[in-house]
């Protein structure tokens, strides 16, 4: 009887001691991030000295070289480049667009969508048909659409509490709208920017041309201009209002590029991996600060913090700067293929690609209610003092997604910062370093480092 | 036996029905705030058409008149002004300051602290002694301090997760430093700005002159300039470095001003009140956007939302725009005195004065662990979908604080938004409308309206 009590007591104290040790180490992680954090200064360099870095661009090449040098400088156990062929789309000269109202021309800000073709050199002038959804487009059909420019004006639904949900809902018209319009004979597509903000920034982003459908030029228009156009169409009626736009983008041959990978070797299980990553490429309109300079700089910061604090991980920890998230996902696909080819075991991958804002928690892709309950029981109280304890079911991320196919046992985890400001600046000329807050960025790095530590120590099963 | 089961079942379904009803109504509150919210446009007017509004200023007077008109326009049951005498401190012409290094003069940005006296017209030039705390000042004593300018350079501790804690810790040198230095014969005080940010904005804020101690001029210096000054002192040593500053502030006679109050009458308990408030006055360097334009505009928005959604409160709900939070708290004191004089019963008061950032939850002043447990059991799951569910023990706020004395049964509640960016701009020329995010502001109004609704429906006991 006594023996059993002692055993129970030992178990109890060991559990308590483990929690106390975890608690102390997480505090150490946060102190290092908040007092000595380097992500912010690294991000400044990436934004201001390299700037835009769309796949295939000179900026992307510079970013790869600098990122490897950065990781080399930190002295991780292994730093290497992983070759991957990526699309090379270029915007060319700045777009022009105006609403034609009789003799008046009203200039409006647009930005060609990624993968879009150019207009003819003389631009396109046509009548314009406004729809709020692809469904509405389909009800209008070829008789109305043929020869026109389709104006997708579905608005961002402000009622979502997390803006990512609103982005997903409104995003369909950008991904799929232009090809859907082309099927009915449209000559061009103008898509309302996917953002809760009302301003004059057009938000670019990829569109997808469906095989076998004629490619038509497609561009995003700012939300203020979209409202203006919609009002004019409502007040003046077709065919008085026409629309003109000209864009000069083209897709060049694929280019060789790289994922940049840094690694701290596991002391017990060197062939088991926990990956943390964001994407190094960015849209060409600004500096890719929140999308996703913050994510890559947090990823390397996680490794730096773990190394600096003297942590010896049981499993190998990797920071991956994925290439080509924005217009092809080739880096993520390559990483997943290589992991399978190398027979690596992957415990978990954490993606940070929702901006460098104050951490709220993590989402676990496809997790069962039982899993969520368990992960909360194990980790929630340790993350609560840092207000990063919202552990829920939800998406992992675009770059780590392909790992689910090649390493089915992996857990995919999305880092979830506060979502309110992300889509205000996402894919615009306003995604610049000045819009990143140092403490928010560093708190995010600390939250992710803490999650990596907890998974490394305790696993997820 | 059967009867008892039926009773239990009835209780169960009634609890469920009540939660379902609450859940639906809170969703309605959020929809109204996010889709039709007016706080942002009202704040734009307050910031851009009225601007700075320190107690006693023309701006404060304009703000009172406009605020009453705004509330009148919403058609609340009662809108009135509550007279209160307030201090009238004015900054006068912009301050000047430089570090004197031999023949070199290096200009640095300073801002006189609220309540400070002016320097002589010719300014003050003196040797400067750096201390990191009042304790260090005391160890140096009169022999070192007399005739010098004391430079309080205690830094903001970045390790706090909530910046309010860092502000409290570092703030002591601003509140109490100048008078403490004067006791040892200092001729002036220069205080490092209380902020986690490293930039060139000086942060003003009140200082307190202790009765019977000689008043000396006191100013805040930007964090970058503080670092520069500290480095020069370290490298060059006294007495090679001197400091010069000139400021022109003065305290004029007290002025008559007002709290602005709007009320929706309780349908069951008209003499029981739930108060929501922020402060209408602001420091004079900018527009008082986050401090506390957001708070007052959220407060009136709470009433507007409840009225627009057709809610008939059981208890009377008040929005209070307090005057003079920044340099005297006279509005808060007056409101508390009047509540007692009128024998009003007060259930709760919620203060919003930590910026218009994404809501995290609410803090309950002086609450016992049992109370916190209970309030979480009652309300947490209803607020969780909105990520505003962190219900903890903590401060209520400066303006509602005096109610604790006059209406002891009241519960004081602080609205807690994300704290990371607040002290970057707090009390600086950068506290402008452009730094407020519309969705964050409106989510805050919705969170507070939800809390008011829950308290009105279910009480806090």
mmCIF file of N, CA, C and O in Angstrom, chain B residues 306-360:
data_model
loop_
_atom_site.group_PDB
_atom_site.id
_atom_site.type_symbol
_atom_site.label_atom_id
_atom_site.label_comp_id
_atom_site.label_asym_id
_atom_site.label_seq_id
_atom_site.Cartn_x
_atom_site.Cartn_y
_atom_site.Cartn_z
ATOM 1 N N UNK B 306 -27.267 48.982 -28.555
ATOM 2 C CA UNK B 306 -28.356 48.419 -27.746
ATOM 3 C C UNK B 306 -29.693 49.021 -28.165
ATOM 4 O O UNK B 306 -30.699 48.319 -28.263
ATOM 5 N N UNK B 307 -29.686 50.302 -28.459
ATOM 6 C CA UNK B 307 -30.931 50.969 -28.882
ATOM 7 C C UNK B 307 -31.359 50.479 -30.276
ATOM 8 O O UNK B 307 -32.524 50.115 -30.484
ATOM 9 N N UNK B 308 -30.409 50.446 -31.191
ATOM 10 C CA UNK B 308 -30.721 50.070 -32.583
ATOM 11 C C UNK B 308 -31.215 48.637 -32.703
ATOM 12 O O UNK B 308 -32.062 48.327 -33.539
ATOM 13 N N UNK B 309 -30.664 47.766 -31.871
ATOM 14 C CA UNK B 309 -31.079 46.370 -31.922
ATOM 15 C C UNK B 309 -32.392 46.149 -31.165
ATOM 16 O O UNK B 309 -32.880 45.024 -31.076
ATOM 17 N N UNK B 310 -32.957 47.223 -30.628
ATOM 18 C CA UNK B 310 -34.256 47.128 -29.962
ATOM 19 C C UNK B 310 -34.192 46.533 -28.568
ATOM 20 O O UNK B 310 -35.213 46.101 -28.015
ATOM 21 N N UNK B 311 -33.009 46.525 -27.986
ATOM 22 C CA UNK B 311 -32.875 45.944 -26.646
ATOM 23 C C UNK B 311 -33.480 46.869 -25.594
ATOM 24 O O UNK B 311 -33.221 48.070 -25.589
ATOM 25 N N UNK B 312 -34.297 46.291 -24.710
ATOM 26 C CA UNK B 312 -34.868 47.054 -23.597
ATOM 27 C C UNK B 312 -34.157 46.631 -22.322
ATOM 28 O O UNK B 312 -34.485 45.592 -21.741
ATOM 29 N N UNK B 313 -33.198 47.387 -21.865
ATOM 30 C CA UNK B 313 -32.444 46.945 -20.685
ATOM 31 C C UNK B 313 -33.311 46.941 -19.429
ATOM 32 O O UNK B 313 -34.227 47.750 -19.292
ATOM 33 N N UNK B 314 -32.999 46.010 -18.533
ATOM 34 C CA UNK B 314 -33.687 45.981 -17.245
ATOM 35 C C UNK B 314 -33.233 47.164 -16.389
ATOM 36 O O UNK B 314 -34.008 47.765 -15.671
ATOM 37 N N UNK B 315 -31.932 47.446 -16.455
ATOM 38 C CA UNK B 315 -31.332 48.503 -15.653
ATOM 39 C C UNK B 315 -30.955 49.664 -16.566
ATOM 40 O O UNK B 315 -30.859 49.501 -17.782
ATOM 41 N N UNK B 316 -30.731 50.813 -15.971
ATOM 42 C CA UNK B 316 -30.332 51.961 -16.788
ATOM 43 C C UNK B 316 -28.885 51.803 -17.242
ATOM 44 O O UNK B 316 -28.024 51.391 -16.469
ATOM 45 N N UNK B 317 -28.656 52.124 -18.509
ATOM 46 C CA UNK B 317 -27.308 52.008 -19.082
ATOM 47 C C UNK B 317 -26.830 53.406 -19.426
ATOM 48 O O UNK B 317 -27.541 54.153 -20.109
ATOM 49 N N UNK B 318 -25.620 53.720 -18.968
ATOM 50 C CA UNK B 318 -25.092 55.057 -19.222
ATOM 51 C C UNK B 318 -23.778 54.997 -19.981
ATOM 52 O O UNK B 318 -22.925 54.171 -19.682
ATOM 53 N N UNK B 319 -23.643 55.907 -20.929
ATOM 54 C CA UNK B 319 -22.330 56.176 -21.526
ATOM 55 C C UNK B 319 -21.840 57.478 -20.930
ATOM 56 O O UNK B 319 -22.558 58.476 -20.953
ATOM 57 N N UNK B 320 -20.632 57.446 -20.375
ATOM 58 C CA UNK B 320 -20.073 58.657 -19.760
ATOM 59 C C UNK B 320 -18.764 59.029 -20.449
ATOM 60 O O UNK B 320 -17.849 58.211 -20.543
ATOM 61 N N UNK B 321 -18.713 60.260 -20.968
ATOM 62 C CA UNK B 321 -17.463 60.828 -21.484
ATOM 63 C C UNK B 321 -16.881 61.642 -20.334
ATOM 64 O O UNK B 321 -17.327 62.755 -20.073
ATOM 65 N N UNK B 322 -15.917 61.063 -19.644
ATOM 66 C CA UNK B 322 -15.335 61.758 -18.493
ATOM 67 C C UNK B 322 -14.392 62.876 -18.950
ATOM 68 O O UNK B 322 -13.655 62.713 -19.923
ATOM 69 N N UNK B 323 -14.404 63.975 -18.229
ATOM 70 C CA UNK B 323 -13.463 65.062 -18.509
ATOM 71 C C UNK B 323 -12.290 64.967 -17.537
ATOM 72 O O UNK B 323 -12.471 64.552 -16.397
ATOM 73 N N UNK B 324 -11.096 65.282 -18.036
ATOM 74 C CA UNK B 324 -9.928 65.503 -17.170
ATOM 75 C C UNK B 324 -9.291 64.242 -16.588
ATOM 76 O O UNK B 324 -8.729 64.268 -15.496
ATOM 77 N N UNK B 325 -9.324 63.143 -17.338
ATOM 78 C CA UNK B 325 -8.603 61.962 -16.870
ATOM 79 C C UNK B 325 -7.101 62.211 -16.831
ATOM 80 O O UNK B 325 -6.397 61.738 -15.954
ATOM 81 N N UNK B 326 -6.616 62.966 -17.812
ATOM 82 C CA UNK B 326 -5.158 63.051 -18.009
ATOM 83 C C UNK B 326 -4.425 63.838 -16.930
ATOM 84 O O UNK B 326 -3.301 63.499 -16.586
ATOM 85 N N UNK B 327 -5.043 64.867 -16.414
ATOM 86 C CA UNK B 327 -4.288 65.676 -15.451
ATOM 87 C C UNK B 327 -5.154 66.196 -14.314
ATOM 88 O O UNK B 327 -5.237 67.400 -14.097
ATOM 89 N N UNK B 328 -5.797 65.252 -13.615
ATOM 90 C CA UNK B 328 -6.570 65.666 -12.444
ATOM 91 C C UNK B 328 -7.667 64.699 -12.018
ATOM 92 O O UNK B 328 -8.039 64.659 -10.863
ATOM 93 N N UNK B 329 -8.192 63.921 -12.981
ATOM 94 C CA UNK B 329 -9.259 62.950 -12.692
ATOM 95 C C UNK B 329 -10.506 63.605 -12.123
ATOM 96 O O UNK B 329 -11.301 62.953 -11.426
ATOM 97 N N UNK B 330 -10.686 64.898 -12.381
ATOM 98 C CA UNK B 330 -11.805 65.602 -11.742
ATOM 99 C C UNK B 330 -13.161 65.089 -12.225
ATOM 100 O O UNK B 330 -14.124 65.065 -11.454
ATOM 101 N N UNK B 331 -13.248 64.700 -13.472
ATOM 102 C CA UNK B 331 -14.519 64.196 -13.998
ATOM 103 C C UNK B 331 -14.952 62.911 -13.322
ATOM 104 O O UNK B 331 -16.118 62.748 -12.941
ATOM 105 N N UNK B 332 -14.025 61.996 -13.142
ATOM 106 C CA UNK B 332 -14.325 60.730 -12.476
ATOM 107 C C UNK B 332 -14.753 60.938 -11.035
ATOM 108 O O UNK B 332 -15.704 60.305 -10.550
ATOM 109 N N UNK B 333 -14.054 61.868 -10.364
ATOM 110 C CA UNK B 333 -14.380 62.155 -8.963
ATOM 111 C C UNK B 333 -15.787 62.748 -8.864
ATOM 112 O O UNK B 333 -16.596 62.350 -8.033
ATOM 113 N N UNK B 334 -16.073 63.672 -9.788
ATOM 114 C CA UNK B 334 -17.380 64.334 -9.794
ATOM 115 C C UNK B 334 -18.505 63.320 -10.030
ATOM 116 O O UNK B 334 -19.545 63.338 -9.351
ATOM 117 N N UNK B 335 -18.303 62.437 -10.994
ATOM 118 C CA UNK B 335 -19.344 61.449 -11.321
ATOM 119 C C UNK B 335 -19.642 60.568 -10.112
ATOM 120 O O UNK B 335 -20.807 60.279 -9.808
ATOM 121 N N UNK B 336 -18.606 60.177 -9.417
ATOM 122 C CA UNK B 336 -18.773 59.318 -8.235
ATOM 123 C C UNK B 336 -19.489 60.067 -7.109
ATOM 124 O O UNK B 336 -20.384 59.518 -6.443
ATOM 125 N N UNK B 337 -19.117 61.308 -6.913
ATOM 126 C CA UNK B 337 -19.771 62.117 -5.868
ATOM 127 C C UNK B 337 -21.258 62.289 -6.160
ATOM 128 O O UNK B 337 -22.108 62.152 -5.292
ATOM 129 N N UNK B 338 -21.548 62.587 -7.419
ATOM 130 C CA UNK B 338 -22.937 62.840 -7.796
ATOM 131 C C UNK B 338 -23.777 61.565 -7.680
ATOM 132 O O UNK B 338 -24.941 61.609 -7.275
ATOM 133 N N UNK B 339 -23.160 60.422 -8.038
ATOM 134 C CA UNK B 339 -23.875 59.143 -7.917
ATOM 135 C C UNK B 339 -24.306 58.903 -6.475
ATOM 136 O O UNK B 339 -25.428 58.462 -6.204
ATOM 137 N N UNK B 340 -23.399 59.221 -5.548
ATOM 138 C CA UNK B 340 -23.717 59.044 -4.129
ATOM 139 C C UNK B 340 -24.775 60.052 -3.685
ATOM 140 O O UNK B 340 -25.742 59.702 -2.993
ATOM 141 N N UNK B 341 -24.599 61.313 -4.103
ATOM 142 C CA UNK B 341 -25.541 62.366 -3.714
ATOM 143 C C UNK B 341 -26.950 62.031 -4.211
ATOM 144 O O UNK B 341 -27.943 62.297 -3.521
ATOM 145 N N UNK B 342 -27.039 61.425 -5.383
ATOM 146 C CA UNK B 342 -28.347 61.092 -5.964
ATOM 147 C C UNK B 342 -28.850 59.724 -5.510
ATOM 148 O O UNK B 342 -29.883 59.253 -5.999
ATOM 149 N N UNK B 343 -28.112 59.096 -4.592
ATOM 150 C CA UNK B 343 -28.509 57.777 -4.076
ATOM 151 C C UNK B 343 -28.769 56.772 -5.198
ATOM 152 O O UNK B 343 -29.704 55.972 -5.142
ATOM 153 N N UNK B 344 -27.949 56.808 -6.218
ATOM 154 C CA UNK B 344 -28.070 55.845 -7.314
ATOM 155 C C UNK B 344 -27.470 54.509 -6.891
ATOM 156 O O UNK B 344 -26.460 54.462 -6.190
ATOM 157 N N UNK B 345 -28.099 53.440 -7.351
ATOM 158 C CA UNK B 345 -27.478 52.122 -7.176
ATOM 159 C C UNK B 345 -26.659 51.833 -8.428
ATOM 160 O O UNK B 345 -27.145 52.011 -9.551
ATOM 161 N N UNK B 346 -25.439 51.397 -8.239
ATOM 162 C CA UNK B 346 -24.597 51.086 -9.401
ATOM 163 C C UNK B 346 -24.189 49.627 -9.380
ATOM 164 O O UNK B 346 -23.553 49.174 -8.434
ATOM 165 N N UNK B 347 -24.564 48.911 -10.421
ATOM 166 C CA UNK B 347 -24.218 47.497 -10.517
ATOM 167 C C UNK B 347 -22.765 47.344 -10.937
ATOM 168 O O UNK B 347 -21.990 46.624 -10.324
ATOM 169 N N UNK B 348 -22.407 48.035 -11.995
ATOM 170 C CA UNK B 348 -21.055 47.900 -12.542
ATOM 171 C C UNK B 348 -20.699 49.122 -13.356
ATOM 172 O O UNK B 348 -21.580 49.833 -13.856
ATOM 173 N N UNK B 349 -19.395 49.363 -13.472
ATOM 174 C CA UNK B 349 -18.894 50.384 -14.391
ATOM 175 C C UNK B 349 -17.760 49.747 -15.188
ATOM 176 O O UNK B 349 -16.914 49.042 -14.630
ATOM 177 N N UNK B 350 -17.805 49.970 -16.489
ATOM 178 C CA UNK B 350 -16.776 49.427 -17.393
ATOM 179 C C UNK B 350 -16.029 50.605 -17.994
ATOM 180 O O UNK B 350 -16.645 51.499 -18.564
ATOM 181 N N UNK B 351 -14.720 50.602 -17.868
ATOM 182 C CA UNK B 351 -13.925 51.677 -18.464
ATOM 183 C C UNK B 351 -13.173 51.167 -19.678
ATOM 184 O O UNK B 351 -12.610 50.065 -19.661
ATOM 185 N N UNK B 352 -13.165 51.957 -20.743
ATOM 186 C CA UNK B 352 -12.369 51.614 -21.918
ATOM 187 C C UNK B 352 -11.375 52.741 -22.161
ATOM 188 O O UNK B 352 -11.733 53.794 -22.693
ATOM 189 N N UNK B 353 -10.154 52.517 -21.741
ATOM 190 C CA UNK B 353 -9.095 53.533 -21.843
ATOM 191 C C UNK B 353 -7.736 52.865 -22.044
ATOM 192 O O UNK B 353 -6.738 53.274 -21.464
ATOM 193 N N UNK B 354 -7.727 51.802 -22.840
ATOM 194 C CA UNK B 354 -6.439 51.170 -23.157
ATOM 195 C C UNK B 354 -6.264 51.043 -24.666
ATOM 196 O O UNK B 354 -5.507 50.193 -25.153
ATOM 197 N N UNK B 355 -6.980 51.884 -25.391
ATOM 198 C CA UNK B 355 -6.827 51.916 -26.839
ATOM 199 C C UNK B 355 -7.891 51.111 -27.568
ATOM 200 O O UNK B 355 -8.517 50.228 -26.996
ATOM 201 N N UNK B 356 -8.055 51.431 -28.840
ATOM 202 C CA UNK B 356 -9.098 50.793 -29.637
ATOM 203 C C UNK B 356 -8.592 49.581 -30.394
ATOM 204 O O UNK B 356 -8.832 49.440 -31.582
ATOM 205 N N UNK B 357 -7.922 48.689 -29.692
ATOM 206 C CA UNK B 357 -7.313 47.513 -30.316
ATOM 207 C C UNK B 357 -8.217 46.279 -30.178
ATOM 208 O O UNK B 357 -9.223 46.326 -29.467
ATOM 209 N N UNK B 358 -7.823 45.186 -30.827
ATOM 210 C CA UNK B 358 -8.632 43.967 -30.787
ATOM 211 C C UNK B 358 -8.914 43.550 -29.348
ATOM 212 O O UNK B 358 -7.998 43.436 -28.539
ATOM 213 N N UNK B 359 -10.174 43.290 -29.015
ATOM 214 C CA UNK B 359 -10.516 42.895 -27.641
ATOM 215 C C UNK B 359 -9.880 41.575 -27.247
ATOM 216 O O UNK B 359 -9.767 40.659 -28.067
ATOM 217 N N UNK B 360 -9.461 41.484 -25.997
ATOM 218 C CA UNK B 360 -9.017 40.214 -25.418
ATOM 219 C C UNK B 360 -9.935 39.786 -24.285
ATOM 220 O O UNK B 360 -10.081 38.611 -24.026
#
